[in-house]
Short mmCIF file of C-alpha atoms in Angstrom, two decimals:
data_model
loop_
_atom_site.label_atom_id
_atom_site.label_comp_id
_atom_site.label_asym_id
_atom_site.label_seq_id
_atom_site.Cartn_x
_atom_site.Cartn_y
_atom_site.Cartn_z
CA MET A 26 -22.05 -30.97 137.72
CA LEU A 27 -25.44 -29.52 136.78
CA ILE A 28 -28.63 -31.32 135.79
CA VAL A 29 -31.08 -29.21 133.78
CA GLY A 30 -34.62 -30.54 134.02
CA LEU A 31 -35.75 -32.23 137.21
CA GLY A 32 -38.75 -34.20 135.99
CA ARG A 33 -38.84 -37.97 136.21
CA VAL A 34 -35.60 -38.65 134.33
CA GLY A 35 -33.70 -35.66 135.70
CA ARG A 36 -34.80 -36.30 139.27
CA GLY A 37 -33.76 -39.94 139.00
CA ALA A 38 -30.36 -38.90 137.65
CA PHE A 39 -30.07 -36.25 140.38
CA GLU A 40 -30.69 -38.78 143.15
CA SER A 41 -28.30 -41.34 141.67
CA ILE A 42 -25.47 -38.88 141.07
CA LYS A 43 -25.96 -37.11 144.40
CA SER A 44 -25.29 -40.40 146.19
CA ILE A 45 -21.95 -40.57 144.37
CA ILE A 46 -20.65 -36.97 144.26
CA GLY A 47 -22.69 -35.30 147.00
CA ASN A 48 -22.56 -31.50 147.12
CA ASN A 49 -20.72 -31.20 143.82
CA LEU A 50 -24.10 -31.50 142.10
CA ALA A 51 -26.73 -28.87 141.41
CA GLY A 52 -30.09 -29.05 139.69
CA MET A 53 -32.05 -26.49 137.71
CA ASP A 54 -35.67 -26.53 136.59
CA ALA A 55 -38.23 -24.08 135.19
CA ASP A 56 -40.98 -25.35 137.51
CA ARG A 57 -40.97 -23.04 140.53
CA ASN A 58 -43.11 -25.40 142.64
CA ARG A 59 -40.76 -28.34 141.98
CA ILE A 60 -37.77 -26.20 142.93
CA LYS A 61 -39.48 -24.97 146.10
CA LEU A 62 -40.28 -28.51 147.24
CA MET A 63 -36.78 -29.75 146.52
CA GLN A 64 -35.19 -26.77 148.29
CA GLU A 65 -37.40 -27.40 151.32
CA ALA A 66 -36.05 -30.97 151.29
CA GLY A 67 -32.52 -29.55 151.42
CA GLU A 68 -31.59 -30.22 147.80
CA ASN A 69 -29.05 -28.03 145.97
CA VAL A 70 -31.38 -26.79 143.24
CA PHE A 71 -32.35 -23.46 141.72
CA TYR A 72 -34.95 -22.00 139.41
CA GLY A 73 -33.93 -21.31 135.85
CA ASP A 74 -35.25 -21.58 132.33
CA GLY A 75 -32.56 -23.31 130.28
CA GLU A 76 -33.86 -21.74 127.09
CA ASP A 77 -33.19 -18.24 128.44
CA ALA A 78 -29.99 -17.20 126.65
CA ASP A 79 -29.39 -14.45 129.22
CA LEU A 80 -29.26 -17.09 131.96
CA TRP A 81 -26.26 -18.79 130.39
CA GLU A 82 -24.53 -15.45 129.81
CA ARG A 83 -24.94 -14.56 133.51
CA LEU A 84 -24.34 -17.97 135.07
CA ASP A 85 -20.73 -18.74 135.97
CA THR A 86 -20.16 -22.17 134.45
CA ASN A 87 -16.37 -22.23 134.90
CA GLY A 88 -16.47 -24.82 137.69
CA ILE A 89 -19.02 -27.05 135.98
CA ARG A 90 -17.42 -30.01 134.22
CA LEU A 91 -20.63 -31.64 133.02
CA ILE A 92 -24.13 -30.37 132.26
CA MET A 93 -26.78 -33.02 131.80
CA LEU A 94 -29.85 -31.95 129.83
CA ALA A 95 -32.72 -34.14 131.07
CA LEU A 96 -35.39 -32.60 128.89
CA PRO A 97 -38.17 -34.44 127.06
CA ILE A 98 -37.93 -32.42 123.84
CA ALA A 99 -34.72 -32.82 121.84
CA GLU A 100 -35.11 -29.41 120.22
CA ASP A 101 -34.95 -27.78 123.66
CA SER A 102 -31.70 -29.62 124.42
CA THR A 103 -30.29 -28.59 121.04
CA ASN A 104 -31.14 -24.93 121.69
CA ILE A 105 -29.62 -25.01 125.17
CA ALA A 106 -26.43 -26.68 123.93
CA ILE A 107 -26.01 -24.00 121.26
CA GLN A 108 -26.57 -21.26 123.86
CA LEU A 109 -24.07 -22.89 126.25
CA ARG A 110 -21.38 -23.00 123.57
CA LYS A 111 -22.11 -19.37 122.58
CA ALA A 112 -21.69 -18.44 126.26
CA ASN A 113 -18.23 -20.13 126.12
CA TYR A 114 -19.10 -23.12 128.26
CA GLN A 115 -16.05 -25.39 127.97
CA GLY A 116 -17.24 -28.50 129.81
CA HIS A 117 -19.11 -31.56 128.61
CA ILE A 118 -22.79 -31.72 127.75
CA ALA A 119 -24.93 -34.87 127.85
CA ALA A 120 -28.57 -35.18 126.81
CA ILE A 121 -31.33 -37.71 126.36
CA ALA A 122 -33.08 -38.61 123.13
CA ARG A 123 -36.32 -40.49 122.81
CA TYR A 124 -35.74 -41.50 119.20
CA GLN A 125 -32.64 -42.56 117.30
CA ASP A 126 -33.08 -39.89 114.60
CA GLU A 127 -32.72 -37.16 117.26
CA ARG A 128 -29.24 -38.40 118.15
CA GLU A 129 -27.37 -36.90 115.17
CA THR A 130 -29.06 -33.51 115.58
CA LEU A 131 -28.18 -33.43 119.27
CA LEU A 132 -24.55 -34.38 118.62
CA ALA A 133 -24.28 -31.76 115.84
CA SER A 134 -25.45 -29.05 118.25
CA GLY A 135 -22.39 -29.52 120.49
CA ILE A 136 -23.65 -32.23 122.82
CA ASP A 137 -20.92 -34.73 123.69
CA ASN A 138 -23.00 -37.74 124.68
CA VAL A 139 -26.58 -38.72 123.89
CA PHE A 140 -28.40 -41.30 125.98
CA ASN A 141 -31.11 -43.05 123.99
CA PHE A 142 -33.94 -43.12 126.50
CA TYR A 143 -35.85 -46.14 125.23
CA THR A 144 -32.89 -48.27 124.13
CA GLU A 145 -30.86 -47.63 127.28
CA ALA A 146 -33.86 -47.95 129.56
CA GLY A 147 -34.71 -51.28 127.93
CA THR A 148 -31.14 -52.50 128.37
CA GLY A 149 -31.07 -51.37 132.00
CA PHE A 150 -34.45 -52.97 132.65
CA ALA A 151 -33.22 -56.26 131.19
CA GLU A 152 -29.92 -56.20 133.12
CA GLU A 153 -31.60 -55.37 136.43
CA SER A 154 -34.25 -58.03 135.87
CA LEU A 155 -31.65 -60.68 135.07
CA THR A 156 -30.12 -60.19 138.51
CA LEU A 157 -33.32 -61.72 139.89
CA ILE A 158 -32.55 -65.10 138.32
CA ARG A 159 -28.74 -65.17 138.38
CA PRO A 160 -27.05 -67.12 141.16
CA ALA A 161 -25.47 -64.86 143.78
CA SER A 162 -21.96 -66.09 142.89
CA ALA A 163 -22.34 -65.34 139.15
#
């Protein structure tokens, strides 16, 4: 599995998924300083600009079953998904959207699953908060 974009959302996803699948996860980001710090902390990450079409042509994606695009701009995710499919990536692609109207565009670009950032975050926030008032046996 590969997470593209290791900002707040991507880093949170990276940490959560790493605790589940361990070394079968890699991260990629275009911020060299972020990558350096994460590598120094022993994380399996590498520098790369997801919008660089040559990167996807050179990168062996055969063993990657899922690529998560944790990017703040939907157009960037759309462009990367199109490049991935042109480079014959056969696995799944997931992305985040900030607004509902971005969802259809993302799905049309070859992305398999779109996580609505605000809706899903609100739902998660509510569910986590409710655990504070639920009885332990519920």
